[in-house]
Short mmCIF file of C-alpha atoms and ligand atoms in Angstrom, two decimals:
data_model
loop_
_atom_site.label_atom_id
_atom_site.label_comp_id
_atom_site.label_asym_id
_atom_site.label_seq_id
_atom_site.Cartn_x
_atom_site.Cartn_y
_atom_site.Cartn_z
CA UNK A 21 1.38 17.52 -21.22
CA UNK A 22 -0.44 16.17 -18.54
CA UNK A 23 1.91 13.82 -15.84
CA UNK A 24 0.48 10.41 -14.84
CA UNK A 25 0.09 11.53 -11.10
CA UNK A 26 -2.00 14.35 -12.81
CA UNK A 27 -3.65 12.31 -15.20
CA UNK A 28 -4.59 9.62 -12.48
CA UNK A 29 -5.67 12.63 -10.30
CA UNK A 30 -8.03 13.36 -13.14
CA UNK A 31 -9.42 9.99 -13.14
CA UNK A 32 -10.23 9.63 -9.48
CA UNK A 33 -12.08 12.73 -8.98
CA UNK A 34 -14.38 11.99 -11.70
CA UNK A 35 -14.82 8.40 -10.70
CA UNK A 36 -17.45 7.78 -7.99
CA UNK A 37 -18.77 4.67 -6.27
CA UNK A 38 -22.08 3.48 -7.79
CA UNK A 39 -25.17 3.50 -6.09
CA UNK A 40 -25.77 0.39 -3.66
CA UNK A 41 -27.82 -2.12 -4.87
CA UNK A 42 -29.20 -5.39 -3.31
CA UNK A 43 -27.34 -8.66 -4.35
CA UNK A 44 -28.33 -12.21 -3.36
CA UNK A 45 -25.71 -14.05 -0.66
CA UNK A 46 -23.60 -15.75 -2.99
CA UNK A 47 -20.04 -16.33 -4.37
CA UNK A 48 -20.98 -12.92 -6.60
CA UNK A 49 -20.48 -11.05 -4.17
CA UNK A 50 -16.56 -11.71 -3.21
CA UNK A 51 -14.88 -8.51 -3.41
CA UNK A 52 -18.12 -6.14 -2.72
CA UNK A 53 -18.67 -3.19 -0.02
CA UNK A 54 -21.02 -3.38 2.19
CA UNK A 55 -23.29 -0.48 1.55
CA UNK A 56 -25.24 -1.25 5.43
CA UNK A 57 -24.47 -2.22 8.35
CA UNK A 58 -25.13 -6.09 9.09
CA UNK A 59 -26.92 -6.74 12.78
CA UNK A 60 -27.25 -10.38 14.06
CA UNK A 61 -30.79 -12.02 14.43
CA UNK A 62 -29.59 -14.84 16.41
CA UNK A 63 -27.38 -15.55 19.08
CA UNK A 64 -24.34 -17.96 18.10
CA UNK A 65 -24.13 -20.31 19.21
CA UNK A 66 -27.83 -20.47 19.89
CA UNK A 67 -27.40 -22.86 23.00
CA UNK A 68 -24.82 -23.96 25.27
CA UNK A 69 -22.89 -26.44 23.20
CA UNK A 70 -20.47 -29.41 23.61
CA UNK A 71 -17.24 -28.64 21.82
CA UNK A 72 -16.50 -32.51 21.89
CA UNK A 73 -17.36 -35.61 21.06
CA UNK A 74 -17.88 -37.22 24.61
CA UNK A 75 -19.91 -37.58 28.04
CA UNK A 76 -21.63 -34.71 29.66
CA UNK A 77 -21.26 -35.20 33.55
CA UNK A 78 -21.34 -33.27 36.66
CA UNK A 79 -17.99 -31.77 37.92
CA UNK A 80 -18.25 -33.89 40.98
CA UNK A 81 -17.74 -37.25 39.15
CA UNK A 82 -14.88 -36.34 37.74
CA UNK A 83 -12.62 -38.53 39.23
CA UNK A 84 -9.83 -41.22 37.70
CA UNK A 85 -11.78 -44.69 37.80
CA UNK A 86 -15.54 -42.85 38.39
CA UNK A 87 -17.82 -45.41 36.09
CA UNK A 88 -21.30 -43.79 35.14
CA UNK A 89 -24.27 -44.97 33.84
CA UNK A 90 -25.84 -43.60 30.10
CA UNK A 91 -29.04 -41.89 30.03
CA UNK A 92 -29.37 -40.81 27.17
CA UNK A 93 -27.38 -40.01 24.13
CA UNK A 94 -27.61 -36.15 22.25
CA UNK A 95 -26.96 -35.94 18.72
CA UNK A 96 -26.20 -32.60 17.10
CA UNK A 97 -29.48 -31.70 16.00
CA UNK A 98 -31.32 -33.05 19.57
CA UNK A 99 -32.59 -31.66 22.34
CA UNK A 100 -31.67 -33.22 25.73
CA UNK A 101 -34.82 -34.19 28.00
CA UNK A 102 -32.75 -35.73 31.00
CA UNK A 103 -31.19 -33.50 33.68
CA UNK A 104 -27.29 -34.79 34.56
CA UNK A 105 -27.06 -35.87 38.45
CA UNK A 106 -24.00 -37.25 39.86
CA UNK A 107 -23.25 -41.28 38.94
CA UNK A 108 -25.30 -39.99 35.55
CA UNK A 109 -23.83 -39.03 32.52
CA UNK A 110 -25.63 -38.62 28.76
CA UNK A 111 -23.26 -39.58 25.44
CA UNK A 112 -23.27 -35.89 23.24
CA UNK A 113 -22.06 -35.19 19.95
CA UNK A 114 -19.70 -32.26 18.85
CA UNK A 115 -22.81 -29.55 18.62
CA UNK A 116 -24.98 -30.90 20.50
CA UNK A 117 -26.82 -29.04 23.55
CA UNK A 118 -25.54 -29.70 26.59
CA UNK A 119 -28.10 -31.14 29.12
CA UNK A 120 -29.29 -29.48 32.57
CA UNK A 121 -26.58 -30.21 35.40
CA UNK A 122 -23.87 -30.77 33.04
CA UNK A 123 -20.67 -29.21 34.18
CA UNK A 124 -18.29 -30.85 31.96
CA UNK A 125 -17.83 -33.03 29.11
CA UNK A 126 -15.27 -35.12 28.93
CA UNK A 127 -13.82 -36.67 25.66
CA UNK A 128 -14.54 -39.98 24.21
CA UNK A 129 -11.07 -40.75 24.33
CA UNK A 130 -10.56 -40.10 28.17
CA UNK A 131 -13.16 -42.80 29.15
CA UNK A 132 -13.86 -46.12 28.34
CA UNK A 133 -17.46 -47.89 27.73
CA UNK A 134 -18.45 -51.10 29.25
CA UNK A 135 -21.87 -51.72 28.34
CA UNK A 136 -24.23 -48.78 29.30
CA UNK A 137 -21.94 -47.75 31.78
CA UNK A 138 -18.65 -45.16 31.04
CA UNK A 139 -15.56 -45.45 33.03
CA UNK A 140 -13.83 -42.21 33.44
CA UNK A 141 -9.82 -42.74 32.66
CA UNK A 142 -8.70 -39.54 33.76
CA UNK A 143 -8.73 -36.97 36.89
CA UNK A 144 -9.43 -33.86 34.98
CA UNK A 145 -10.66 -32.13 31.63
CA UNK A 146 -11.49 -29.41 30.33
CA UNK A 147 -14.89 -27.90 30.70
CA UNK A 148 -15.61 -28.34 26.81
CA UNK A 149 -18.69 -26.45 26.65
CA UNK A 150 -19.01 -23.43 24.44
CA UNK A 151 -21.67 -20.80 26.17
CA UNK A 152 -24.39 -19.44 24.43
CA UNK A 153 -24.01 -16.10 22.51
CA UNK A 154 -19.80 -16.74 22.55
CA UNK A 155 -19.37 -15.31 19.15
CA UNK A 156 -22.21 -13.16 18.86
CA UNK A 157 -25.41 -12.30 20.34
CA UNK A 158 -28.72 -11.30 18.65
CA UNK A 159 -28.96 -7.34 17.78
CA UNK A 160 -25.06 -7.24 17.89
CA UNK A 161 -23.07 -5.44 14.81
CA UNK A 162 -21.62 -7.68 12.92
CA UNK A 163 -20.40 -6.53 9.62
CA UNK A 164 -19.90 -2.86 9.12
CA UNK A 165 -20.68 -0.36 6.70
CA UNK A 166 -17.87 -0.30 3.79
CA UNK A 167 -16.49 -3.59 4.87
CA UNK A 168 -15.28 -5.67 2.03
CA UNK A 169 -16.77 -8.73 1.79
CA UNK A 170 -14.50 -11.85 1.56
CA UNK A 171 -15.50 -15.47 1.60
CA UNK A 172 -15.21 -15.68 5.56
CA UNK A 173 -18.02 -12.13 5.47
CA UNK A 174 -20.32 -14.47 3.22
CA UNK A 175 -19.98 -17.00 5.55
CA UNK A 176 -20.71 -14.85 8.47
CA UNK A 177 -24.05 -13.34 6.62
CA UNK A 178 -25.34 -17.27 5.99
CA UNK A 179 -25.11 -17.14 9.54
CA UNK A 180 -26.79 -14.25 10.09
CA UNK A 181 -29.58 -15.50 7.80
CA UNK A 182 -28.96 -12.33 6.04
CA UNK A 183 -29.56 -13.10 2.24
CA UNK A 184 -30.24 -9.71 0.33
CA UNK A 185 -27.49 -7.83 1.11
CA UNK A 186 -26.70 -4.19 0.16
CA UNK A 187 -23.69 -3.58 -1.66
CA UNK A 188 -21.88 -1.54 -3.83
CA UNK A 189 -22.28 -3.13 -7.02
CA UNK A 190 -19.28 -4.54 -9.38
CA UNK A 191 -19.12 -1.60 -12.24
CA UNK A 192 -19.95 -3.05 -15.88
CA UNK A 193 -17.13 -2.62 -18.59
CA UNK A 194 -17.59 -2.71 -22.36
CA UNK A 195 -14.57 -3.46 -24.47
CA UNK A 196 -14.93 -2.32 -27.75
CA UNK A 197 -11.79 -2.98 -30.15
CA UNK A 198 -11.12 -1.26 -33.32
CA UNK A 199 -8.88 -1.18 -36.27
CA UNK A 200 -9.21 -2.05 -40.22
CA UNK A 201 -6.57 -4.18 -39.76
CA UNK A 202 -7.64 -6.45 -36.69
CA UNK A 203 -9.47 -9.72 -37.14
CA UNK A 204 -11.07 -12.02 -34.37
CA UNK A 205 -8.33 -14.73 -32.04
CA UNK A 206 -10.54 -17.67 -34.17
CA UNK A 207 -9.87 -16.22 -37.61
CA UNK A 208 -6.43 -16.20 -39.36
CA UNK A 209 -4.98 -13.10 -40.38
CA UNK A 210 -4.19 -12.00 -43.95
CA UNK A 211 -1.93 -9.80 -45.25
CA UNK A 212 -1.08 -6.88 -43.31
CA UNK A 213 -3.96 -7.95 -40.51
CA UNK A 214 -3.21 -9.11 -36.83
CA UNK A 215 -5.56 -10.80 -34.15
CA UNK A 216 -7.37 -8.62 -31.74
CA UNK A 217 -5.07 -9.68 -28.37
CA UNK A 218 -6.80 -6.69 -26.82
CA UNK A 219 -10.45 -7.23 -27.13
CA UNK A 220 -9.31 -10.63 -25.04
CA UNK A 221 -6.51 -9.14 -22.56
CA UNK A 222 -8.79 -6.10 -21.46
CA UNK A 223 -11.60 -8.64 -20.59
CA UNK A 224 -9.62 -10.40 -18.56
CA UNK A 225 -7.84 -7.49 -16.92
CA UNK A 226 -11.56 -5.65 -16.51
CA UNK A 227 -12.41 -9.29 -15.06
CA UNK A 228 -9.48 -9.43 -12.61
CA UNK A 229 -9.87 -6.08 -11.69
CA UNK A 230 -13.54 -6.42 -10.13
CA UNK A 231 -15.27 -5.27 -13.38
CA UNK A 232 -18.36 -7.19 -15.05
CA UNK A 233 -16.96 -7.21 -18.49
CA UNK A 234 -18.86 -7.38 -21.81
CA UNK A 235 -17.51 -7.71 -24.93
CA UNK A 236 -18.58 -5.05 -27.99
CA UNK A 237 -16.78 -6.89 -30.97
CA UNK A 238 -13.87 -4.92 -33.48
CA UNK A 239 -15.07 -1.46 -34.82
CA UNK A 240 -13.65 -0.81 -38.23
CA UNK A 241 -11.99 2.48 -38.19
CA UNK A 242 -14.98 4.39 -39.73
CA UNK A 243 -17.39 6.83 -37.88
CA UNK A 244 -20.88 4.56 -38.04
CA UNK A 245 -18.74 1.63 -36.98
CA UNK A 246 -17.45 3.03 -34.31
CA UNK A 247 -20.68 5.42 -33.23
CA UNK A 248 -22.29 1.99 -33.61
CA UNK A 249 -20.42 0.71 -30.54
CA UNK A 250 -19.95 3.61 -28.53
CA UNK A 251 -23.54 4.34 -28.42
CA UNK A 252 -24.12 0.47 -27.16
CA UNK A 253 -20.85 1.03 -24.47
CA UNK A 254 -21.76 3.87 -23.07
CA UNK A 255 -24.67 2.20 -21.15
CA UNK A 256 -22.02 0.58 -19.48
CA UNK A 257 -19.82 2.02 -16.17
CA UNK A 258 -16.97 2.37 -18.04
CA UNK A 259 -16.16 1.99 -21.91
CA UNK A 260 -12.66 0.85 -23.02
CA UNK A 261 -11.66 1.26 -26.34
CA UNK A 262 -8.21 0.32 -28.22
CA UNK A 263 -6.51 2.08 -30.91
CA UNK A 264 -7.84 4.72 -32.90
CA UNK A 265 -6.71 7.37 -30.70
CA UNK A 266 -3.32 8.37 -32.02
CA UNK A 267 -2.81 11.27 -34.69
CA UNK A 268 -3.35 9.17 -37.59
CA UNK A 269 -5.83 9.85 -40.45
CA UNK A 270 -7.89 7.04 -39.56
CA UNK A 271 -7.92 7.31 -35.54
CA UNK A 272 -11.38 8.49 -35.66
CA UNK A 273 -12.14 7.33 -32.02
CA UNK A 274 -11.60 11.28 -30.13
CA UNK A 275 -14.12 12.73 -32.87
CA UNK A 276 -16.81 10.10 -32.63
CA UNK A 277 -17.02 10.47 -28.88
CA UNK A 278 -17.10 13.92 -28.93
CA UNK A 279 -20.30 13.62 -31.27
CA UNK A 280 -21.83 11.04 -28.92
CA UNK A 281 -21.66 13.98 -25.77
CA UNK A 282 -18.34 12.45 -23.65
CA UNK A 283 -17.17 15.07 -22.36
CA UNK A 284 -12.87 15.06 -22.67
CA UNK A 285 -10.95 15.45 -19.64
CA UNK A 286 -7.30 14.73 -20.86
CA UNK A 287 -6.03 13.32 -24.56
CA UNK A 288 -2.21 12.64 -24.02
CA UNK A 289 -0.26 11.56 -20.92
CA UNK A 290 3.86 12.40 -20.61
CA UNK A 291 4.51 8.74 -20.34
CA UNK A 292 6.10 5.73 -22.44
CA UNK A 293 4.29 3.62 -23.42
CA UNK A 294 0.67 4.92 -23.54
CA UNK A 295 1.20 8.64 -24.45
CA UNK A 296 -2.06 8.94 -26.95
CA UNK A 297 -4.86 7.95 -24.29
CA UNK A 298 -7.39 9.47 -23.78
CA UNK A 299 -9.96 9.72 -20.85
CA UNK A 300 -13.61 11.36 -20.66
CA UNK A 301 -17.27 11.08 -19.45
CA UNK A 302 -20.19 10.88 -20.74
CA UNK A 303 -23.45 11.88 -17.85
CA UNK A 304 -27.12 10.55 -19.21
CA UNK A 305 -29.42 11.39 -16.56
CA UNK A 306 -27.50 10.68 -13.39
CA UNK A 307 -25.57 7.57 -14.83
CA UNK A 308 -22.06 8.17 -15.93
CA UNK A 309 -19.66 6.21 -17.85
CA UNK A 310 -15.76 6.67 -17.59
CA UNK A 311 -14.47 6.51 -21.66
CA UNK A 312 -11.11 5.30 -21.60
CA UNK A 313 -9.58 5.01 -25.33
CA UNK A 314 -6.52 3.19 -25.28
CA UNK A 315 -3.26 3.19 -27.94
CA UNK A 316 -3.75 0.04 -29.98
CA UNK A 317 -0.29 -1.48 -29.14
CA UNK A 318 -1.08 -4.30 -26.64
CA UNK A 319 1.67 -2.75 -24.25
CA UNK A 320 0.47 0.33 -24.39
CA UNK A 321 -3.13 -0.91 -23.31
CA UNK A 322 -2.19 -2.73 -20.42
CA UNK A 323 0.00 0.00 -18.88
CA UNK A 324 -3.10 2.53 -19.42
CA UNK A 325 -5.11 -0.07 -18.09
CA UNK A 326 -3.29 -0.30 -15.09
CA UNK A 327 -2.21 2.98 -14.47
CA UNK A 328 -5.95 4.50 -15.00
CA UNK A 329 -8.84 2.22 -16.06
CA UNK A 330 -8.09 -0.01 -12.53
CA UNK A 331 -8.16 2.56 -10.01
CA UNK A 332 -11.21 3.68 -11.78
CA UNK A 333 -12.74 0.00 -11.46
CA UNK A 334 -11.91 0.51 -7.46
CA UNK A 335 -12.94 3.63 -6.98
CA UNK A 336 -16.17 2.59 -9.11
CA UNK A 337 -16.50 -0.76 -6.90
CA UNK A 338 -16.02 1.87 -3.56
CA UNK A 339 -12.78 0.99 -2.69
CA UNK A 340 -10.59 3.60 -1.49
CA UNK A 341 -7.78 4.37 -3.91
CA UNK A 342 -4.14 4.64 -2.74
CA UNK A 343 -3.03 8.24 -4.44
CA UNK A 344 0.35 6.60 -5.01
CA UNK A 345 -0.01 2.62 -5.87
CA UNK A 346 3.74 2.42 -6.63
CA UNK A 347 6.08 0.90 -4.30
CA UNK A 348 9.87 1.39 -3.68
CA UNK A 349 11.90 -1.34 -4.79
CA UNK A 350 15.71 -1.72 -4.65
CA UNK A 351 16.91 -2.75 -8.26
CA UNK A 352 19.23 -5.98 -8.52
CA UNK A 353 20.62 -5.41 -11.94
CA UNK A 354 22.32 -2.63 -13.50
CA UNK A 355 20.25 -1.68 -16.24
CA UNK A 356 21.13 1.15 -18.78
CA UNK A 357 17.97 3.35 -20.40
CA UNK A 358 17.38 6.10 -22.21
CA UNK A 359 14.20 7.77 -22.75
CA UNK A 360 12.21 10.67 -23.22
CA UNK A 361 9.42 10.40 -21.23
CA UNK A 362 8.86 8.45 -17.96
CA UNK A 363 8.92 5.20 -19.26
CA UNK A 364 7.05 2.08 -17.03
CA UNK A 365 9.24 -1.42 -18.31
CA UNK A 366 8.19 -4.64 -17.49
CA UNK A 367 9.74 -6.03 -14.98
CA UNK A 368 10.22 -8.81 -12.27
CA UNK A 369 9.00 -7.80 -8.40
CA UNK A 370 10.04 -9.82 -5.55
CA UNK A 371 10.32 -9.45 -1.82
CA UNK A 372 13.71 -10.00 -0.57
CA UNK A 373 15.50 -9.91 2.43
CA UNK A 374 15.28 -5.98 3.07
CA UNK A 375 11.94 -5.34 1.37
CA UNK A 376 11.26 -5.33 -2.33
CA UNK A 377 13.76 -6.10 -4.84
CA UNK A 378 13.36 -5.35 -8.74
CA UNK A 379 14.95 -6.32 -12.29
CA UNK A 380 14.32 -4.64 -15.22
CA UNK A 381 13.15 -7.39 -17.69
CA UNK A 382 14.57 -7.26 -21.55
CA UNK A 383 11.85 -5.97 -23.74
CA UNK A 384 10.58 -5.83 -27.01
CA UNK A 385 8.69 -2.40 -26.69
CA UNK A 386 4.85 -1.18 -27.33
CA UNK A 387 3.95 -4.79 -29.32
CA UNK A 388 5.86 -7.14 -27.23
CA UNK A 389 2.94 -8.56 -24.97
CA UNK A 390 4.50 -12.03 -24.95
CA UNK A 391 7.94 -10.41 -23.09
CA UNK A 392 4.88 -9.56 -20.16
CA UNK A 393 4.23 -13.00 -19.62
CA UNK A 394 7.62 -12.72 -17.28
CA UNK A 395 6.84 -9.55 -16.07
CA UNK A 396 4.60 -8.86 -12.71
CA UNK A 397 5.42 -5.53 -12.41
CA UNK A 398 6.13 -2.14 -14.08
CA UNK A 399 9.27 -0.22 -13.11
CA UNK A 400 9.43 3.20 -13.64
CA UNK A 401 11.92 4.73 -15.21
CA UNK A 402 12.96 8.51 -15.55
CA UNK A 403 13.20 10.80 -18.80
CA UNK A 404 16.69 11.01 -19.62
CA UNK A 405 19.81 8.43 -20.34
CA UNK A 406 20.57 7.23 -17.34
CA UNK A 407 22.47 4.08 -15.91
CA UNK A 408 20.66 2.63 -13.07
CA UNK A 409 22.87 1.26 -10.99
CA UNK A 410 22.09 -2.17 -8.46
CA UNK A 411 20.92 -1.68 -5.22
CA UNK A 412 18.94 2.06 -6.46
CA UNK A 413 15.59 2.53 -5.38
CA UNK A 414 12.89 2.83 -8.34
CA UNK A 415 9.31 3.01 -8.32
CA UNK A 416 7.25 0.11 -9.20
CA UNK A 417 3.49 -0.39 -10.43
CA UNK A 418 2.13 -3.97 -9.14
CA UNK A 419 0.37 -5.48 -12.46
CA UNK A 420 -2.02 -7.75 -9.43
CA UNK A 421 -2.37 -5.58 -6.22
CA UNK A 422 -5.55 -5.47 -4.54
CA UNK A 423 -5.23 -2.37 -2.21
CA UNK A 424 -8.22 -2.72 -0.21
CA UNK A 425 -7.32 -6.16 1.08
CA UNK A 426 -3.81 -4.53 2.04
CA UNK A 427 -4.99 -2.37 4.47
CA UNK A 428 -3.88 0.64 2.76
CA UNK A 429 -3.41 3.64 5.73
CA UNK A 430 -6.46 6.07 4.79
CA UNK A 431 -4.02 8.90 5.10
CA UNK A 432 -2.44 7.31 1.58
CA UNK A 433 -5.91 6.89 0.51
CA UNK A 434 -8.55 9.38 -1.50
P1 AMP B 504 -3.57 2.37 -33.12
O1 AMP B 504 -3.49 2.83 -31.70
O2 AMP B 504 -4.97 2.17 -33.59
O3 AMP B 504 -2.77 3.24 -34.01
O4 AMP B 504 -2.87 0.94 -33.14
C1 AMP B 504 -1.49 0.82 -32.97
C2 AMP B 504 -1.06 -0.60 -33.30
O5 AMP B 504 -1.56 -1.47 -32.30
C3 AMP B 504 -1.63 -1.15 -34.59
O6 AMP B 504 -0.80 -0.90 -35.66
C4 AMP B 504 -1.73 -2.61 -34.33
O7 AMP B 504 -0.50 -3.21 -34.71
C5 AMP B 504 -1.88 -2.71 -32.85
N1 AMP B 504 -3.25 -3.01 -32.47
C6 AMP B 504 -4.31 -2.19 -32.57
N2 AMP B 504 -5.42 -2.76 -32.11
C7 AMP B 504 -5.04 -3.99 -31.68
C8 AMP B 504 -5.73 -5.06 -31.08
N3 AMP B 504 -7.05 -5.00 -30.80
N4 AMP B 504 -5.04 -6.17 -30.75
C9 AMP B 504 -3.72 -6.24 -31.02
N5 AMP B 504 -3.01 -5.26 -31.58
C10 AMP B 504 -3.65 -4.13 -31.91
MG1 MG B 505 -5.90 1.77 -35.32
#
């Protein structure tokens, strides 16, 4: 059987960032690459500017007790019209274009007005002006290609007046649920039927993740139900399914796909929970989608989720993947386990004094979602019965990183 490293190997080299498209500037596209390079069309900032609220004089006034008279007063917005000549000064705004002759401006609170004269309280100042093309200048690169755009990038291209922007685009993900026995969150179950937790929990980690999601509804465990959906996912990025895919009668899910052309690329992982998933791809033209069916246990789908549907997401979105997302963590509790397969337990992450520190958190196995509501990380733990004693270094899966805002080194990346 395959080993996660293996399995996630798997995953990455058939995942492939999806053609750039053009997105409109706004908050949509937090979290994209930049598919071009972004070149300034103006300079910034466009003039000479005052960086204070104050009066614009020439150097040689600048003396303790100097008194000035006004001629003229520059709102941010205006353009002066009078030149600055000594024993003249103009009031300017924060912004505002500094005048001809200008060699200073000094702050509203170093002077005092009498009038439309200024007395000058103060000796010195700073010059206060910021020069013209400080930040940037027109035709200069601004934003590179594959740079990850954050709020502070979208601010940057408003600058830049750049407003259809080339990115790689967010992948879609369908979520199709199945099971005779689930029912919808609004509905109350009857005998021997449970609420689909899943449909809702893979949205939201598809959501977090980067992913458009897109809801398919519950396929019953019968092959037209379930074709039904498949056909209608697979015009996403990436279809997610849950349950179905264990060696029960009525886990239909590995057959249907096959019918429906996704090609299968592993069924089974050595790994606790999540051993049944299964990963393929289906190409239609040159679009592909990335068919993820998940065990049904809500555990079991979120550890799948993260260990192989995320990086997929990324590597979809054009992020570089790190080949080991796992970090070493120094274990605070003894904890006692026995298992048969690597085994990833909830568990609580923190950064203490000498790096990361992690607890293994009581569990209620495969079903036990609610025991990950105090988890924020998965420990791994090896095949065997082992006592793990405090202060050992384990691995640990993040359930929230976001690698390419880390600065992973490339050399860790693929
Ligand atoms: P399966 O992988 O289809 O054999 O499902 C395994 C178990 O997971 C089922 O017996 C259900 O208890 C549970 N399960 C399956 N689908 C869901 C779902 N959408 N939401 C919550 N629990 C589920
Ligand atoms: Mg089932």
């Amino acid at each position: 059987m395959l080993s996660v490293a293996e399995a996630q190997e798997l995953v990455l080299s058939n995942a492939r960032p999806l053609p750039a498209v053009t997105a409109e500037l706004s908050p949509a596209l937090l979290g994209r690459r930049l598919a071009e390079a972004v070149v300034s069309d103006v300079d910034s900032p466009p003039h000479d500017k005052s960086a204070m609220d104050g009066y614009a004089i020439c150097r040689a006034d600048l003396r303790k007790g100097q008194i000035l008279s006004i001629i003229e007063e520059i709102a941010a917005g205006q353009v002066p019209t009078r030149t600055i000549r000594p024993g003249l000064c103009s009031r300017i705004m924060t912004g505002a274009p500094i005048p001809a002759g200008t060699d200073a401006v000094v702050p509203l609170e170093q002077t005092r007005l009498t009038g439309d004269r200024v007395e000058l309280m103060d000796g010195s100042t700073n010059e206060n002006i910021v020069r013209r093309g400080r930040e940037m200048r027109q035709g200069d690169t601004i934003l590179n290609l594959g740079q990850v755009l954050g709020p502070v990038e979208v601010g940057v291209l408003a600058t830049v007046g750049h407003t259809r922007v080339s990115v790689t685009p967010a992948p879609t993900l369908a979520v199709v649920s199945t099971g005779d026995e689930v029912v919808e969150p609004s509905e109350t179950p009857g005998p021997g039927q449970l609420r689909n937790s899943n449909g809702s929990m893979l949205l939201a980690l598809a959501a977090g993740a980067g992913a458009v999601p897109r809801y398919l509804g519950i396929a019953r465990d019968d092959v037209e139900s379930l074709r039904k959906r498949i056909r209608e996912g697979l015009s996403s990025d990436v279809l997610v399914l849950s349950g179905g895919v264990s060696m029960g009668a009525r886990d239909l899910v590995p057959a249907v796909l096959a019918t429906e052309n996704v090609r299968p690329i592993f069924h089974k992982v050595l790994m606790k929970p999540g051993k049944p998933i299964l990963f393929g791809v289906c190409d239609t033209n040159d679009r592909r989608c990335l068919v993820f069916g998940l065990p049904g246990n809500p555990v079991s789908s979120l550890v799948c989720f993260a260990l192989f549907v995320r990086p997929a997401l990324w590597r979809s979105a054009g992020h570089s993947v790190p080949l080991d997302f796992t970090v070493s963590a120094r274990l605070t509790e003894e904890f006692a386990y026995r298992t048969d397969r690597p085994t990833y337990h909830p568990a609580e992450l923190a950064v203490g004094p000498t790096g990361w520190e992690v607890r293994a958190l009581p569990g209620g196995g495969s079903s036990d979602l609610l025991s990950l509501t105090r988890a924020n990380a998965l420990v791994v733990l090896p095949d065997g019965d082992h006592v793990h004693r405090t202060g050992q270094l384990l691995p640990v899966v993040r359930l929230d990183p976001v690698p390419w805002r880390e600065g992973w080194p490339a050399r860790l990346c693929k």
